[in-house]
CSV table of C-alpha atoms in Angstrom, one decimal:
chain,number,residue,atom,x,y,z
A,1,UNK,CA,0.0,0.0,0.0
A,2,UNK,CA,1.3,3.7,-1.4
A,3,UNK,CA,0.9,6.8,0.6
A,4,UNK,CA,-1.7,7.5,-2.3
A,5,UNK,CA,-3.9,4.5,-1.1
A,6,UNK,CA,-5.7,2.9,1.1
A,7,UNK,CA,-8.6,0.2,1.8
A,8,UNK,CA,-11.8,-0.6,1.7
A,9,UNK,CA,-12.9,-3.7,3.4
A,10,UNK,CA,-9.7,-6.1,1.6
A,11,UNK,CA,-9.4,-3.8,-1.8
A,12,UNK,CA,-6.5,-1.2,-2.4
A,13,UNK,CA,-8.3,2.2,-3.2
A,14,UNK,CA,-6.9,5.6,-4.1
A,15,UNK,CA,-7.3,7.3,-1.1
A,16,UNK,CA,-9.2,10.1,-2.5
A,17,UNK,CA,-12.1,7.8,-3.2
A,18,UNK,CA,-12.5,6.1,-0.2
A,19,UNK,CA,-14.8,8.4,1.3
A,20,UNK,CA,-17.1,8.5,-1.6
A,21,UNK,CA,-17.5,4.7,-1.1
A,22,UNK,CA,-18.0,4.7,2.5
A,23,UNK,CA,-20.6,7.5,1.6
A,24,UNK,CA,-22.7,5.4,-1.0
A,25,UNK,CA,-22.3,2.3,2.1
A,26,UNK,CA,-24.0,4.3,4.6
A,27,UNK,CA,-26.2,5.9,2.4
A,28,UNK,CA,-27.6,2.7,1.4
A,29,UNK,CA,-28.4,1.2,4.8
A,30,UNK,CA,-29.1,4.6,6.8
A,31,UNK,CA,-32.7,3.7,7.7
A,32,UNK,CA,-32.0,0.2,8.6
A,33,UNK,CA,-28.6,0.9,10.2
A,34,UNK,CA,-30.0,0.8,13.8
A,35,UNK,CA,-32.3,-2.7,13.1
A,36,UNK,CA,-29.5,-4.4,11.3
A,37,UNK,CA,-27.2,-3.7,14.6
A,38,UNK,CA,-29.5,-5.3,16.9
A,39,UNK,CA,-29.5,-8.3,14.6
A,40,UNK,CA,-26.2,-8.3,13.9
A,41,UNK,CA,-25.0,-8.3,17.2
A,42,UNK,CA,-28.1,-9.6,19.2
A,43,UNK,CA,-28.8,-6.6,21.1
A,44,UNK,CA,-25.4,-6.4,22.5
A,45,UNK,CA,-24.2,-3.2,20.8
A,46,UNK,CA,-27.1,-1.7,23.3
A,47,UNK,CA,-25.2,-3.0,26.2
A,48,UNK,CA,-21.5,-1.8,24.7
A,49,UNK,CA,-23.0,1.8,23.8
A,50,UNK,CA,-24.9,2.1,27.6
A,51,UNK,CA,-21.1,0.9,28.6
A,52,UNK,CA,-19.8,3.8,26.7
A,53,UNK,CA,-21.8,6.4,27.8
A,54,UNK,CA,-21.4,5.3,31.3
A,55,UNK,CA,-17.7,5.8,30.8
A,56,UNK,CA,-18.4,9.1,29.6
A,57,UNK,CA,-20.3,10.0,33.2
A,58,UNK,CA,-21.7,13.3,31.6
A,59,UNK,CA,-22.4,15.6,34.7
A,60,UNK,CA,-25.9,16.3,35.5
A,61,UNK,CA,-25.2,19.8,37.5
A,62,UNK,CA,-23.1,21.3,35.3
A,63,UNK,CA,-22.9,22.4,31.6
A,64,UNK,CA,-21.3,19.6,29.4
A,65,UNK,CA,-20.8,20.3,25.7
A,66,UNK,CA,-20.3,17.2,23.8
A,67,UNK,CA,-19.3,16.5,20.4
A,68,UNK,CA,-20.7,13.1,19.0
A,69,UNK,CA,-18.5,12.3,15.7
A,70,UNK,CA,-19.9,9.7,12.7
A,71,UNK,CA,-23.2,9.7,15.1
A,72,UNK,CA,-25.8,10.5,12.4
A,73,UNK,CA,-28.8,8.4,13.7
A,74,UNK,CA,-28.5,9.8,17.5
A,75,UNK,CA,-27.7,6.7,19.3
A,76,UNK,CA,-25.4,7.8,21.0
A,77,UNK,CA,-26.2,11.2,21.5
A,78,UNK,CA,-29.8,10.7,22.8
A,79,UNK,CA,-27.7,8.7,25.7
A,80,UNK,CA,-25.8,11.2,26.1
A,81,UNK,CA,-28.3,13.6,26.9
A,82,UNK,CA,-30.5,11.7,29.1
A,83,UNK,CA,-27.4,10.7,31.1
A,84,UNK,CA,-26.7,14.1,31.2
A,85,UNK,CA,-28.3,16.9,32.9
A,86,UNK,CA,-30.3,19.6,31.5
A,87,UNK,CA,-27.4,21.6,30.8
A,88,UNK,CA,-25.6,19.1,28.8
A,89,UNK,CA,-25.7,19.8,24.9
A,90,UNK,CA,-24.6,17.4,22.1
A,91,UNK,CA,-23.5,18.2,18.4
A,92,UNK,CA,-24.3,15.6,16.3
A,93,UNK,CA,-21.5,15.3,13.3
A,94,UNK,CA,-21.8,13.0,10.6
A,95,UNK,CA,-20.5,13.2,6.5
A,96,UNK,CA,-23.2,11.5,5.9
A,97,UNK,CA,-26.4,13.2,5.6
A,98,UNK,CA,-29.0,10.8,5.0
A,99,UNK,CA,-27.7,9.0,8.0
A,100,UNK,CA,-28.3,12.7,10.4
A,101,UNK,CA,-31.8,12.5,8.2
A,102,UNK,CA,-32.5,9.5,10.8
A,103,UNK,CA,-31.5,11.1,13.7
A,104,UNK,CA,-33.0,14.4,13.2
A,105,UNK,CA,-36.1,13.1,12.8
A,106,UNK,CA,-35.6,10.6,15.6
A,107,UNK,CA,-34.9,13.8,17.9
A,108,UNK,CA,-37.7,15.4,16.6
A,109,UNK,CA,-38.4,18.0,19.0
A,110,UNK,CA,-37.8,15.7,22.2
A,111,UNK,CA,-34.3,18.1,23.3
A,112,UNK,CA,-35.0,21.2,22.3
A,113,UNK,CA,-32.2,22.9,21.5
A,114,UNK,CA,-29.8,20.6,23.9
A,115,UNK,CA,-29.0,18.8,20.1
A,116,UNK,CA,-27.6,20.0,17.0
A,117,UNK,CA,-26.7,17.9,13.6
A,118,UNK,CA,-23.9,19.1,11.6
A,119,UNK,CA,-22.8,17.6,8.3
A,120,UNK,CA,-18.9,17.7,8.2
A,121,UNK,CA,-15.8,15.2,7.8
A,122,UNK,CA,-14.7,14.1,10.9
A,123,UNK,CA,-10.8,14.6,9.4
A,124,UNK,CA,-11.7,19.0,8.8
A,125,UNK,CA,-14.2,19.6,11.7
A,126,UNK,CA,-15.8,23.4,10.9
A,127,UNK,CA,-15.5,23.5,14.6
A,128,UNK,CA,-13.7,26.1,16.7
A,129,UNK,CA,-10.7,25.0,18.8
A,130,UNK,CA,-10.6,24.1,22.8
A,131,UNK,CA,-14.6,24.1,22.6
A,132,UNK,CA,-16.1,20.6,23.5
A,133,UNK,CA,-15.6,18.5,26.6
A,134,UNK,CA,-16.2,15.4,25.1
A,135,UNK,CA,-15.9,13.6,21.8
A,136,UNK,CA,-16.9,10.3,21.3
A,137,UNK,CA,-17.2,7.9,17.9
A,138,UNK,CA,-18.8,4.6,18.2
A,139,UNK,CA,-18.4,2.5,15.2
A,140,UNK,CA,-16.7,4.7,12.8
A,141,UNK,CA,-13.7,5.7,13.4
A,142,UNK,CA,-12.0,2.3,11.1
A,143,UNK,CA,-14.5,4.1,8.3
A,144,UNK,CA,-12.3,7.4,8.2
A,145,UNK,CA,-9.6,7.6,5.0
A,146,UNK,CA,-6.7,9.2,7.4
A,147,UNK,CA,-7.4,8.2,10.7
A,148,UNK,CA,-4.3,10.3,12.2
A,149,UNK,CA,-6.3,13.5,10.8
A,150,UNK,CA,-9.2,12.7,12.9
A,151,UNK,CA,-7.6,12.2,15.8
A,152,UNK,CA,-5.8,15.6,15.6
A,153,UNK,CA,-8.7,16.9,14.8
A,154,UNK,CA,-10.5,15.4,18.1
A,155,UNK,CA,-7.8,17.1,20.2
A,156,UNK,CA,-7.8,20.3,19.1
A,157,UNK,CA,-11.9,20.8,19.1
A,158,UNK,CA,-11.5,19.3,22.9
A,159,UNK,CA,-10.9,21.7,25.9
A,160,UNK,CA,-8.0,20.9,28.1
A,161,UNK,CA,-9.5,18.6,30.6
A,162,UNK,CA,-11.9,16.9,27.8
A,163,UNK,CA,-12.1,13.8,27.2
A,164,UNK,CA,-12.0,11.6,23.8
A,165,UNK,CA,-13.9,7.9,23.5
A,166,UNK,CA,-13.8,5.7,21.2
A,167,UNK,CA,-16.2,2.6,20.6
A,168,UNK,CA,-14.8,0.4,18.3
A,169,UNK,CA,-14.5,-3.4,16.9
A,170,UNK,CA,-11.7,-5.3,17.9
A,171,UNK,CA,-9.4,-8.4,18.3
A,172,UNK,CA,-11.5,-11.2,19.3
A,173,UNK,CA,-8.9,-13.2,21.9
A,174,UNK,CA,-10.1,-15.9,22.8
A,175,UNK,CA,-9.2,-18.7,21.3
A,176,UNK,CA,-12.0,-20.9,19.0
A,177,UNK,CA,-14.7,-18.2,19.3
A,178,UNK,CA,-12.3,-15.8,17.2
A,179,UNK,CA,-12.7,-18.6,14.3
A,180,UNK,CA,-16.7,-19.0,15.4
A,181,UNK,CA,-16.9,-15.2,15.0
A,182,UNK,CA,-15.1,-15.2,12.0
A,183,UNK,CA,-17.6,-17.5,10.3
A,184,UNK,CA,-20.4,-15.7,11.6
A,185,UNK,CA,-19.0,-12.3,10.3
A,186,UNK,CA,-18.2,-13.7,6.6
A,187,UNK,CA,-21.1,-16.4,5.9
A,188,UNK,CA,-23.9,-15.0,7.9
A,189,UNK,CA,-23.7,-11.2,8.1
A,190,UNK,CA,-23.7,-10.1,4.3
A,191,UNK,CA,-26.4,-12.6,4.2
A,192,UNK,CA,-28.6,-11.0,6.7
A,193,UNK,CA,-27.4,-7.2,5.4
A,194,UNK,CA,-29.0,-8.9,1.5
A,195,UNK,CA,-32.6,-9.5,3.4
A,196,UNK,CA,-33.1,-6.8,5.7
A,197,UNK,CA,-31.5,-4.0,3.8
A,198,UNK,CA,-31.4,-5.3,0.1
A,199,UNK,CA,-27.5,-4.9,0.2
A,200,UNK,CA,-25.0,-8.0,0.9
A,201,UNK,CA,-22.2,-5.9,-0.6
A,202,UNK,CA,-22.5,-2.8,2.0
A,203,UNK,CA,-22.2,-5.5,4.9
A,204,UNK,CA,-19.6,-7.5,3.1
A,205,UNK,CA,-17.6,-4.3,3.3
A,206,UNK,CA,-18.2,-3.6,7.2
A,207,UNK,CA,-17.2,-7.0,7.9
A,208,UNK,CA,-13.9,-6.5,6.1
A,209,UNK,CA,-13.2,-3.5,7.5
A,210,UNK,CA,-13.3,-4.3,11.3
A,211,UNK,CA,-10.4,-6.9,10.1
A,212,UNK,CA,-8.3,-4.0,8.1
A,213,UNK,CA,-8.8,-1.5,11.8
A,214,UNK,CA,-5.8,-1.6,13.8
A,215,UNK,CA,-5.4,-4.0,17.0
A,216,UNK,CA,-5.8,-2.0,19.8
A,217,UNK,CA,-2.5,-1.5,21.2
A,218,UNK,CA,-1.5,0.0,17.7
A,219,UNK,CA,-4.9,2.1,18.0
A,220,UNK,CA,-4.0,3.2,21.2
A,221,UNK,CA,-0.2,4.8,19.9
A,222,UNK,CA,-2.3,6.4,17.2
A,223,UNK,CA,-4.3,8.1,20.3
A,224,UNK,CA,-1.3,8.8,22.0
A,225,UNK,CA,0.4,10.5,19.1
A,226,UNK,CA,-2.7,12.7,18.1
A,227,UNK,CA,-1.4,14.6,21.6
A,228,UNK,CA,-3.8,12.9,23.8
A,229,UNK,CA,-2.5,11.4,27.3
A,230,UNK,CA,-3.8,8.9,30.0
A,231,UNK,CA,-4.7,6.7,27.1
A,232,UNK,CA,-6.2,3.5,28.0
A,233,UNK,CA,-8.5,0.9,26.1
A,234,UNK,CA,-11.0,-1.8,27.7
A,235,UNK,CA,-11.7,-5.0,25.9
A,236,UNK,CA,-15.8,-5.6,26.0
A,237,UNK,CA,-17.2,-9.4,24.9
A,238,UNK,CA,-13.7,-11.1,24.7
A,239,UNK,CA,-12.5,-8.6,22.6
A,240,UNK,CA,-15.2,-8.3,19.8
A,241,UNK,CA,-15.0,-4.7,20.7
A,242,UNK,CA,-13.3,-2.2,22.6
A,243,UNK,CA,-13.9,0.8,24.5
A,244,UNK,CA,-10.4,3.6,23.7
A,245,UNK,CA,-10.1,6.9,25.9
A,246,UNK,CA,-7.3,9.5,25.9
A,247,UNK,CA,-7.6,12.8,27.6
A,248,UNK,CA,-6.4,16.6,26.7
A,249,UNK,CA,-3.9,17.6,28.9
């Protein structure tokens, strides 16, 4: 691989283009992106994401402002907020717009103005500097073209104190069930992604993309040399995923 490309799922792809094909991905499966987890995963993305925003600990007597990156359908954010406390405000950021289509209209008018929805790339946030105290991406940092870029960019929207997050697949490590999970994840997924959604190929590429994202030690020097400090990571499920946290010091 050249410094001009990168991957998608297993293929080499100029680099320029991956974000177009991500795009068309998430586009395709935006209003069934939240169903398909649940099956996917058999509820237990609920149980890592209440993990994550436990983590978090948003305060509930104090203004919080939180930025929640690659979040387009509100997951995480509605969390967020009802973990909070009335003066805690999340930005919603996503490149994607039909997928902040899904979680504007999820919001509706349920927070007020405690939520925003910004369209933007992760890697150029249109976001002033030392402004947030806490970022957080669940399940899309691996679908970023120059990961470095966002991490930068996390630490210098973050005020010094804030804190960064990161939900993300992993390195299954125990031994058998990675093979078990490895079937399941190449024979059963695109399978399910072809019935629910109409689009085998969309999961066939999300599957080979949690095995192109770094192990997390290697993720976790990635944090570190994005400026952030205190960085730590917490295997969840034997390892299918991973809970990543650094801090602005």
């Amino acid at each position: 691989m050249t410094d001009e490309n990168t991957h998608f799922g297993f293929q080499s792809v100029p680099l320029g283009e991956k974000q177009d094909r991500v795009n068309e991905v998430f586009r395709s499966v935006a209003s069934r992106y939240d169903l398909m987890n649940d099956l996917m995963s058999a509820g237990l993305h609920r149980l890592w994401k209440g993990d994550f925003v436990s983590t978090l600990r948003p305060p509930k007597d104090r203004p919080f402002r939180h930025l929640d990156v690659a979040g387009g359908t509100g997951d995480i954010a509605f969390r967020i907020l009802e973990a909070g406390g009335p003066q805690t405000k999340v930005t919603v950021l996503d490149i994607n717009g039909e997928m902040l289509k899904v979680g504007a209209e999820r919001a509706s008018n349920r927070y007020g103005d405690r939520i925003d929805f910004v369209e933007a790339n992760a890697e150029e946030l249109p976001l002033e500097s030392s402004t947030y105290d806490g970022y957080t991406i669940a399940f899309g940092i691996r679908n970023v073209p120059r990961i470095d870029a966002a991490l930068r960019e996390a630490h210098r929207v973050l005020k010094p104190g804030g804190r960064f997050l990161c939900l993300e697949f992993s390195k299954v490590d125990v031994p058998l069930l990675d093979k078990i999970y490895d079937a399941y994840s190449f024979n059963v997924i695109p399978r399910m992604g072809q019935m629910v959604t109409g689009d085998a190929h969309s999961y066939q590429y999300l599957v080979e993309s949690i095995r192109k994202f770094p192990p997390p030690a290697a993720f976790a020097r990635m944090i570190e040399e994005a400026g952030f400090r205190r960085v730590t990571y917490r295997p969840l499920s034997a390892g299918v995923v991973a809970i990543h946290s650094g801090w602005k010091i």
